[in-house]
Short mmCIF file of C-alpha atoms and ligand atoms in Angstrom, two decimals:
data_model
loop_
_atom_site.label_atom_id
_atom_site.label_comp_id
_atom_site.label_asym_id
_atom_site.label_seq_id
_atom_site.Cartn_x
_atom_site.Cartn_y
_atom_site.Cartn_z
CA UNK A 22 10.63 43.63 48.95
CA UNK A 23 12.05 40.58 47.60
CA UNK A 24 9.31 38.29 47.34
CA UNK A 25 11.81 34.93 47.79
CA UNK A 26 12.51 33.18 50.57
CA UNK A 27 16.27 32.79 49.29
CA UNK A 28 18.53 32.48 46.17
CA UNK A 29 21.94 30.91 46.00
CA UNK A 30 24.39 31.56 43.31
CA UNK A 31 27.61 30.28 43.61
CA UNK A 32 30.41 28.85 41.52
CA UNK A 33 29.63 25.03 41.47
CA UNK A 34 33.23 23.78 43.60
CA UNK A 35 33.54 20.45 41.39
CA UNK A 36 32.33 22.32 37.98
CA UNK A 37 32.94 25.63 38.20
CA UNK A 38 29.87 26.65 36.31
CA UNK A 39 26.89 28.76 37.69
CA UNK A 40 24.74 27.00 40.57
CA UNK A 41 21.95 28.57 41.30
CA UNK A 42 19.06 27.56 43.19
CA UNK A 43 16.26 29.43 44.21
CA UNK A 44 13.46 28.79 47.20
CA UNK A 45 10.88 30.97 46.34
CA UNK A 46 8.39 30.32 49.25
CA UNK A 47 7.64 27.14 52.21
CA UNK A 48 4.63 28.47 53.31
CA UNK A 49 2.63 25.13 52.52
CA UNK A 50 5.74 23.45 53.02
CA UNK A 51 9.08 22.18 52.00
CA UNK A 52 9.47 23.63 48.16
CA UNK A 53 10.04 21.53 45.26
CA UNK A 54 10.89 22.02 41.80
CA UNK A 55 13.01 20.70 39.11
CA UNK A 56 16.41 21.47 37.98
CA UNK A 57 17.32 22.56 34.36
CA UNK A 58 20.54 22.42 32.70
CA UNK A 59 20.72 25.01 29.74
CA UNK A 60 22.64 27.83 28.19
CA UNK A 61 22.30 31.32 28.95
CA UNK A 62 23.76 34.21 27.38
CA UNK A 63 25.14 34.84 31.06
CA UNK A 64 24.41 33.47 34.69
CA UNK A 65 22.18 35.92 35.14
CA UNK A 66 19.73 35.39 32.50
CA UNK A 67 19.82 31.93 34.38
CA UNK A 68 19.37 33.73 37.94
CA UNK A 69 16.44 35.61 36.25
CA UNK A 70 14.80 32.67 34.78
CA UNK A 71 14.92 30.46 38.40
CA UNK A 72 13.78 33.14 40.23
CA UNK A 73 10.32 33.18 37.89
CA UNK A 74 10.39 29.43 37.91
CA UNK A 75 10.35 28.68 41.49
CA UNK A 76 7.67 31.26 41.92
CA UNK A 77 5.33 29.96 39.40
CA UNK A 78 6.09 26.52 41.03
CA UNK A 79 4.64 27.57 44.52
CA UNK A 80 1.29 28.31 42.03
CA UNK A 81 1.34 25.50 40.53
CA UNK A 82 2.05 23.82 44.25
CA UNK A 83 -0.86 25.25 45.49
CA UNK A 84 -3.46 24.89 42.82
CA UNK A 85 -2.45 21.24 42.68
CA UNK A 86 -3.09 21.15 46.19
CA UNK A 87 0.08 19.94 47.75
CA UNK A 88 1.49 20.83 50.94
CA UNK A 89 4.74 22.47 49.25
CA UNK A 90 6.33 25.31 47.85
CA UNK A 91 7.68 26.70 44.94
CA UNK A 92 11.76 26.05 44.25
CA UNK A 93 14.09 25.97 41.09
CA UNK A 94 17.52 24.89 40.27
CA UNK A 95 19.39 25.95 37.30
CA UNK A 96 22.50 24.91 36.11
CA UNK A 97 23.89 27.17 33.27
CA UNK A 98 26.06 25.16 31.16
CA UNK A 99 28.39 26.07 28.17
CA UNK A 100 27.14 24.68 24.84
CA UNK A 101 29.53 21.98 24.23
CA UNK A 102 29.69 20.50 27.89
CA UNK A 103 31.49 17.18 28.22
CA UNK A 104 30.26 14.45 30.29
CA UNK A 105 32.35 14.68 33.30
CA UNK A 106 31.90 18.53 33.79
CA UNK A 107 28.24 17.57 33.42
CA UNK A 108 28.55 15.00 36.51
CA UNK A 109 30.25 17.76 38.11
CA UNK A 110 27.86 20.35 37.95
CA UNK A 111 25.11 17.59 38.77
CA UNK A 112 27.23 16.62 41.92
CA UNK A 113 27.41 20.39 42.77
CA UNK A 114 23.70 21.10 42.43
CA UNK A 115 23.33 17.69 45.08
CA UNK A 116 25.84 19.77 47.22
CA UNK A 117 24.03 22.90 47.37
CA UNK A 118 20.23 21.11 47.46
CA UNK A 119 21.72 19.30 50.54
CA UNK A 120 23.27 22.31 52.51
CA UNK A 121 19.72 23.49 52.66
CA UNK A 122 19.00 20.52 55.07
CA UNK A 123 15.44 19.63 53.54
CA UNK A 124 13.84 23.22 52.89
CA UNK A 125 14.05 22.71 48.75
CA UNK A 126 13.92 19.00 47.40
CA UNK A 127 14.52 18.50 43.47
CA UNK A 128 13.73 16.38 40.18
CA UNK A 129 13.83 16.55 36.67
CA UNK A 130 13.56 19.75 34.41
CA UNK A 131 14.42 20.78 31.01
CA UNK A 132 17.56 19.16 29.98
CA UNK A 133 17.52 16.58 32.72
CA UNK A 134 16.31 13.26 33.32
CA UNK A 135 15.99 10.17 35.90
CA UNK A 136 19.62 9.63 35.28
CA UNK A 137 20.61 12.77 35.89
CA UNK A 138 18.78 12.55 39.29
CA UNK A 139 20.59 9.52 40.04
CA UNK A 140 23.83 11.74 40.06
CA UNK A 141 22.36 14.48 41.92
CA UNK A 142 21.20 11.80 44.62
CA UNK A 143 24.79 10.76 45.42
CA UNK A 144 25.15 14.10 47.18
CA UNK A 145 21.53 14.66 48.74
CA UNK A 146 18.54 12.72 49.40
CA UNK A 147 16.30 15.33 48.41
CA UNK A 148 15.71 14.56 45.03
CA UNK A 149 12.45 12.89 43.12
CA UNK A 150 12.12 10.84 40.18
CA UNK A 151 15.88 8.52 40.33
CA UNK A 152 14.84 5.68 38.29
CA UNK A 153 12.61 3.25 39.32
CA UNK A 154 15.35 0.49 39.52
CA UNK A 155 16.84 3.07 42.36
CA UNK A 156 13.82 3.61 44.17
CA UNK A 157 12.49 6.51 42.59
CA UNK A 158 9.70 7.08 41.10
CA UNK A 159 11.01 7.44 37.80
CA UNK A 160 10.67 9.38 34.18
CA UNK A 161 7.78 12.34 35.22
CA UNK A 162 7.09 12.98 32.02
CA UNK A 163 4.51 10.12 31.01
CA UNK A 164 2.69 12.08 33.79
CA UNK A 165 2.88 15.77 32.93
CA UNK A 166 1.79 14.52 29.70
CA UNK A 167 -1.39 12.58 30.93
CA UNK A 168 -2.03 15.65 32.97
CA UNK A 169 -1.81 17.67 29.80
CA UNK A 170 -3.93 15.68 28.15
CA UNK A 171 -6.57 15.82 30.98
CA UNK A 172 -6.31 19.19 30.30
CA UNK A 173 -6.81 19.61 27.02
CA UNK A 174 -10.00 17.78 27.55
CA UNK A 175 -11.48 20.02 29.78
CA UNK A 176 -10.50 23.29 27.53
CA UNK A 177 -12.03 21.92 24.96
CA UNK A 178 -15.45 21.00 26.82
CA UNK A 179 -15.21 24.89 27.82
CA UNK A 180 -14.26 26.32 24.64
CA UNK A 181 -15.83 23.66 21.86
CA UNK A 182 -18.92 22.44 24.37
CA UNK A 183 -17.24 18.63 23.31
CA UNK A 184 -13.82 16.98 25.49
CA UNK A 185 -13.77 14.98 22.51
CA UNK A 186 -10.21 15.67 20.96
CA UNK A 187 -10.69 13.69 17.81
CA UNK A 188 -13.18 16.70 16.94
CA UNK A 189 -10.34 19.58 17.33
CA UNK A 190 -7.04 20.33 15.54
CA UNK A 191 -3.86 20.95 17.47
CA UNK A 192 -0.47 22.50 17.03
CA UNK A 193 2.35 21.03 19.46
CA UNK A 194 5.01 23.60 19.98
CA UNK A 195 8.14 21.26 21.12
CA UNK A 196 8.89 17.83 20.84
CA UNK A 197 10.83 17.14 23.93
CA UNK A 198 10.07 14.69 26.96
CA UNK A 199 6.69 15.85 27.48
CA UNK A 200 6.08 17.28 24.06
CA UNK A 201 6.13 14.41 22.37
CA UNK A 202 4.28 12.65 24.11
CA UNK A 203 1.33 15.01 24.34
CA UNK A 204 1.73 14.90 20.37
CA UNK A 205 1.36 10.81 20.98
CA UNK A 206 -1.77 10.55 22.82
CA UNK A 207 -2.93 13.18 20.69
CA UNK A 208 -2.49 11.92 17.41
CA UNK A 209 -3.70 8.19 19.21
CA UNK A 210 -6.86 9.67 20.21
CA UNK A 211 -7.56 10.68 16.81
CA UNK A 212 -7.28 14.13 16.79
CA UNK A 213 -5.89 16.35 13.82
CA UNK A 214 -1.84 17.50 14.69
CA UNK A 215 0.66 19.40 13.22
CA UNK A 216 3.88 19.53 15.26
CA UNK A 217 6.94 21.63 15.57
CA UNK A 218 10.71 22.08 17.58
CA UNK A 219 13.24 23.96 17.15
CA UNK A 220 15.61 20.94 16.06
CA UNK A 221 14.34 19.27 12.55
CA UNK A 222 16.13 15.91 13.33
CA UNK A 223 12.86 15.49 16.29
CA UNK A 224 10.72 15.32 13.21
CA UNK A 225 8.52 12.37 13.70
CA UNK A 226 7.78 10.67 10.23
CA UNK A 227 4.31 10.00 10.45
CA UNK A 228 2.94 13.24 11.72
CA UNK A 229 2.52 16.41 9.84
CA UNK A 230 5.50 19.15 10.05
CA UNK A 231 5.54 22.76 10.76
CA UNK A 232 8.02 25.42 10.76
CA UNK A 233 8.65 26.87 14.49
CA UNK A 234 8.08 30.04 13.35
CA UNK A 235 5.21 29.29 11.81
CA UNK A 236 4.02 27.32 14.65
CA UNK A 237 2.58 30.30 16.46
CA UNK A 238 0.43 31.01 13.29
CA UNK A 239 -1.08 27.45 12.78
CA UNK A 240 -4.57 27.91 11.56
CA UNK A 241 -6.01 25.32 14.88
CA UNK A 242 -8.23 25.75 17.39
CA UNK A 243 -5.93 24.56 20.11
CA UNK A 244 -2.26 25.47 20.57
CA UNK A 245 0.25 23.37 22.53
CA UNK A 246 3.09 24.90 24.10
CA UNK A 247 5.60 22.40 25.03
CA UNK A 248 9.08 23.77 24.98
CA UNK A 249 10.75 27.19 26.91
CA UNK A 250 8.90 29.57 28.36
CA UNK A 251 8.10 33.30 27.30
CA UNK A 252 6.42 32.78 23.91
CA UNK A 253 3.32 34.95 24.54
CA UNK A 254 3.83 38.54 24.23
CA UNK A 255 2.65 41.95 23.15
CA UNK A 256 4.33 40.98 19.75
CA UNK A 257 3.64 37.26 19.29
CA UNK A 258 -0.35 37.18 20.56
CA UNK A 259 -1.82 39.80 17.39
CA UNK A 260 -0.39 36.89 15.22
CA UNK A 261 -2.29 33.64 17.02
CA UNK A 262 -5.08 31.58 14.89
CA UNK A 263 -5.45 29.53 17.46
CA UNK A 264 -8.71 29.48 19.66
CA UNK A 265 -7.71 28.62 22.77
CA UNK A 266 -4.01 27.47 24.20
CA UNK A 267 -3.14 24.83 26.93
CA UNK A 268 0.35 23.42 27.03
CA UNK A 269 3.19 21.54 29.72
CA UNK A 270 5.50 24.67 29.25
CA UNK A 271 6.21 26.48 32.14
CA UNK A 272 6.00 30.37 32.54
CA UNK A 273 4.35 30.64 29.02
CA UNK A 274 3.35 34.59 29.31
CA UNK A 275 6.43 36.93 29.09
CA UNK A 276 4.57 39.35 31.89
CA UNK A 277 0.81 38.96 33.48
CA UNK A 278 -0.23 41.30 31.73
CA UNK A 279 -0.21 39.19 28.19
CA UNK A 280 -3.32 37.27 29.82
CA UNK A 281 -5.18 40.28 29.54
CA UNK A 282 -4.31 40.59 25.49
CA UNK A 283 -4.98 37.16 24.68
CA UNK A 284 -8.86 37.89 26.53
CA UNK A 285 -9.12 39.87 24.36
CA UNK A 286 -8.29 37.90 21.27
CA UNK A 287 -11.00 36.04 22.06
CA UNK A 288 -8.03 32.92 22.72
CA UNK A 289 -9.04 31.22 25.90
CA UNK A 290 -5.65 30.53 27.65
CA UNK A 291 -5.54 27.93 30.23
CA UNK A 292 -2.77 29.09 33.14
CA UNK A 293 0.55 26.52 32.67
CA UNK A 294 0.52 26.51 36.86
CA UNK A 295 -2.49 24.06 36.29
CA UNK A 296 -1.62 22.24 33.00
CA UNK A 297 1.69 20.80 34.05
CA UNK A 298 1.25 19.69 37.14
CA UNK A 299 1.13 16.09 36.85
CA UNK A 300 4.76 15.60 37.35
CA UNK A 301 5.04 16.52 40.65
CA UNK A 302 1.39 15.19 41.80
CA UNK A 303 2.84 12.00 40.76
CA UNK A 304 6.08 12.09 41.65
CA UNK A 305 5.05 13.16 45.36
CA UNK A 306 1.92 10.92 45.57
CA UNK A 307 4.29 7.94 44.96
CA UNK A 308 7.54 8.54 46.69
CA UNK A 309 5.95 10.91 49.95
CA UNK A 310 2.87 9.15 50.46
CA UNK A 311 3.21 5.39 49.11
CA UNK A 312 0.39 5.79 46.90
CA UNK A 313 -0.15 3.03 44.21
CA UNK A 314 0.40 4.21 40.31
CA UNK A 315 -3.02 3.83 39.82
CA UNK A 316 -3.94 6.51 42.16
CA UNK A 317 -1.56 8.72 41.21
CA UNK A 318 -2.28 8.37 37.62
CA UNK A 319 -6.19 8.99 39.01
CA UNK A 320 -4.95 12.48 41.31
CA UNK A 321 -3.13 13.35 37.43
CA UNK A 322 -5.97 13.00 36.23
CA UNK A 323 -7.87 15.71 38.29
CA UNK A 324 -6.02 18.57 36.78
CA UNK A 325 -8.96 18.14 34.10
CA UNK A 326 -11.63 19.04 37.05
CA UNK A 327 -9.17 21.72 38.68
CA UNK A 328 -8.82 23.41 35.36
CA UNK A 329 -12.78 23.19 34.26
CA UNK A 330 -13.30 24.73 37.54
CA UNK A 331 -11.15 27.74 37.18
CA UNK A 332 -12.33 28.58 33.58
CA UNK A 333 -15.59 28.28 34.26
CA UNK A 334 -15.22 31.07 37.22
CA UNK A 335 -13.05 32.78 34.60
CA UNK A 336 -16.28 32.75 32.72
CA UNK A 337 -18.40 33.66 35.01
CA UNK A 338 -16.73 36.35 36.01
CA UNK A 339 -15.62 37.71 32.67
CA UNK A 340 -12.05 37.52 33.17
CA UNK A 341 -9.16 36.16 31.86
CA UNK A 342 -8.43 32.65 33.62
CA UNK A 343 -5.31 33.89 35.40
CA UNK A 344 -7.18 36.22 36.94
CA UNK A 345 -9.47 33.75 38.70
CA UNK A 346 -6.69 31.90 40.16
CA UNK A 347 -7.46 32.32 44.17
CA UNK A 348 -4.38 31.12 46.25
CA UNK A 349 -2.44 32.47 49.09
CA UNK A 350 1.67 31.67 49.40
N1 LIG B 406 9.82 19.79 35.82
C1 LIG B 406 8.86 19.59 36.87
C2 LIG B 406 7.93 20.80 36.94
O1 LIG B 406 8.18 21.84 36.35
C3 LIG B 406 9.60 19.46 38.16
C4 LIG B 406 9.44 18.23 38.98
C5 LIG B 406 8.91 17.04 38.52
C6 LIG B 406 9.84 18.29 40.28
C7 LIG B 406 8.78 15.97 39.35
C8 LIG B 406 9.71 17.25 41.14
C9 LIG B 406 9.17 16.08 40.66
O2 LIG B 406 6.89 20.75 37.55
#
């Protein structure tokens, strides 16, 4: 069976590149998800990669509690995209999010941004996070990285019996939006950090530096995950020093099955579904339901509870804490 509601692919008309957007359930009701702008060896890798992203959005839907559904868009671009095939694409994506008449509503993803969600909005109204100026509800990543935070709290109360993060050493895998931010409060609250990405010029000068390869093999007892996806696996897990692993990354496990091998390990893993939700509690407490930004930072903040509740049934029940996540789509 295929297990999504739908999937459109299509030739963007204004860009020509790959559109593709994918609704992977509405169950709870109308999916949401963000839309990402990257290169792909081809549009199917892309295809591939927004069909697993909408679906772990209706998880992370769920467990956040929020009456909606999981949905992706991705935009596969060429490397060297200029700015008005950009706007195109953008424009197209607003085309295709609107033709679905309210069933799939977007907002910011990997390689997009409030801006970027000002272009999409010229085309549909179903879009989160335009800038604030516009009457959205702005950049989501201060909020996915609070949430993170609030999360790597509550690990550490399960794992080190202290949510005290000047106390613990951490390794930040990506520096992006919500990366380095996470590496901020972080490094604020006094913990010890090493950080890495994949491009040396986000190399902050006051914090300590570590190869991306290397990253993986920090010698900490937490590690961050902040950038793509896929970076736990059969191969990459025998080589983690890390204790325990809680990051804003989505889809961080190349297969379920990985949360069984890092069990093992002894490396308690907390799901992404629950760790980076804060972007889209915010971003729907403020523009669906009016809620002030303190409250919404307060419902953010709850992913700390949500999270010490699942790995403490994870406990209890000797499993890994993926496998003590209880929701129906
Ligand atoms: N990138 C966000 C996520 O993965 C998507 C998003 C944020 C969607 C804010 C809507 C509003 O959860």
């Amino acid at each position: 069976m295929f297990p999504h509601q739908r999937a459109i692919v299509r030739r963007g008309p204004e860009s020509g590149l790959p559109i593709i957007v994918a609704i992977h359930s509405t169950a709870r009701g109308p999916a949401i998800g963000g839309c990402r702008m990257a290169t792909y060896p081809g549009w199917q890798d892309g295809l591939a990669d927004a069909l697993r992203l909408s679906a772990a959005m209706t998880t992370k839907c769920a467990l956040a509690g929020l009456p909606h559904g999981g949905g992706k868009t991705v935009i596969v671009t060429p490397p060297d995209i200029s700015e008005a095939t950009r706007t195109a694409a953008l424009h197209d994506a607003g085309t295709t999010i609107e033709e679905l008449g309210g069933a799939y509503a977007t907002g910011p993803d990997v390689g997009t941004g409030p801006d970027d969600m000002l272009i999409i909005g010229e085309r549909t109204d179903h879009v989160f996070c335009r800038p604030v100026a516009a009457g959205g509800s702005g950049d989501s990543s201060p909020a996915t990285a609070a949430g993170t935070i609030a999360a790597l709290r509550a690990l550490c109360d399960v794992r080190f019996g202290s949510p005290d993060l000047s106390r613990r050493s951490f390794a930040v895998l990506g520096l992006g939006r919500v990366g380095a931010r996470v590496a901020r409060l972080l490094s604020d609250a006094g913990a010890r950090l090493v950080v890495s990405d994949i491009d040396e010029a986000k190399r902050p000068d006051e914090m300590e530096w570590i190869d991306p390869d290397k990253c993986l093999e920090a010698d900490v007892d937490v590690l961050v995950p902040a950038a793509m996806g896929g970076l736990l696996t059969a191969q990459t897990v025998p080589r983690l020093r890390c204790r325990a692993i809680a990051g804003p990354a989505n889809n961080q496990l190349d297969r379920d099955g990985t949360a069984e091998l890092l069990h093992d390990r002894g490396v308690l893993w907390a799901p992404d579904a629950v760790v980076s939700a804060g972007g889209i509690i915010n971003a729907t407490a403020v523009e669906l339901r009016n809620e002030t930004p303190a409250r919404a930072a307060a419902l953010v903040e709850r992913i700390g509870d949500t999270l010490t509740t699942l790995l403490r049934k994870a406990e209890r029940e000797g499993v890994p804490p993926a496998r003590a996540i209880a929701i129906t789509n």
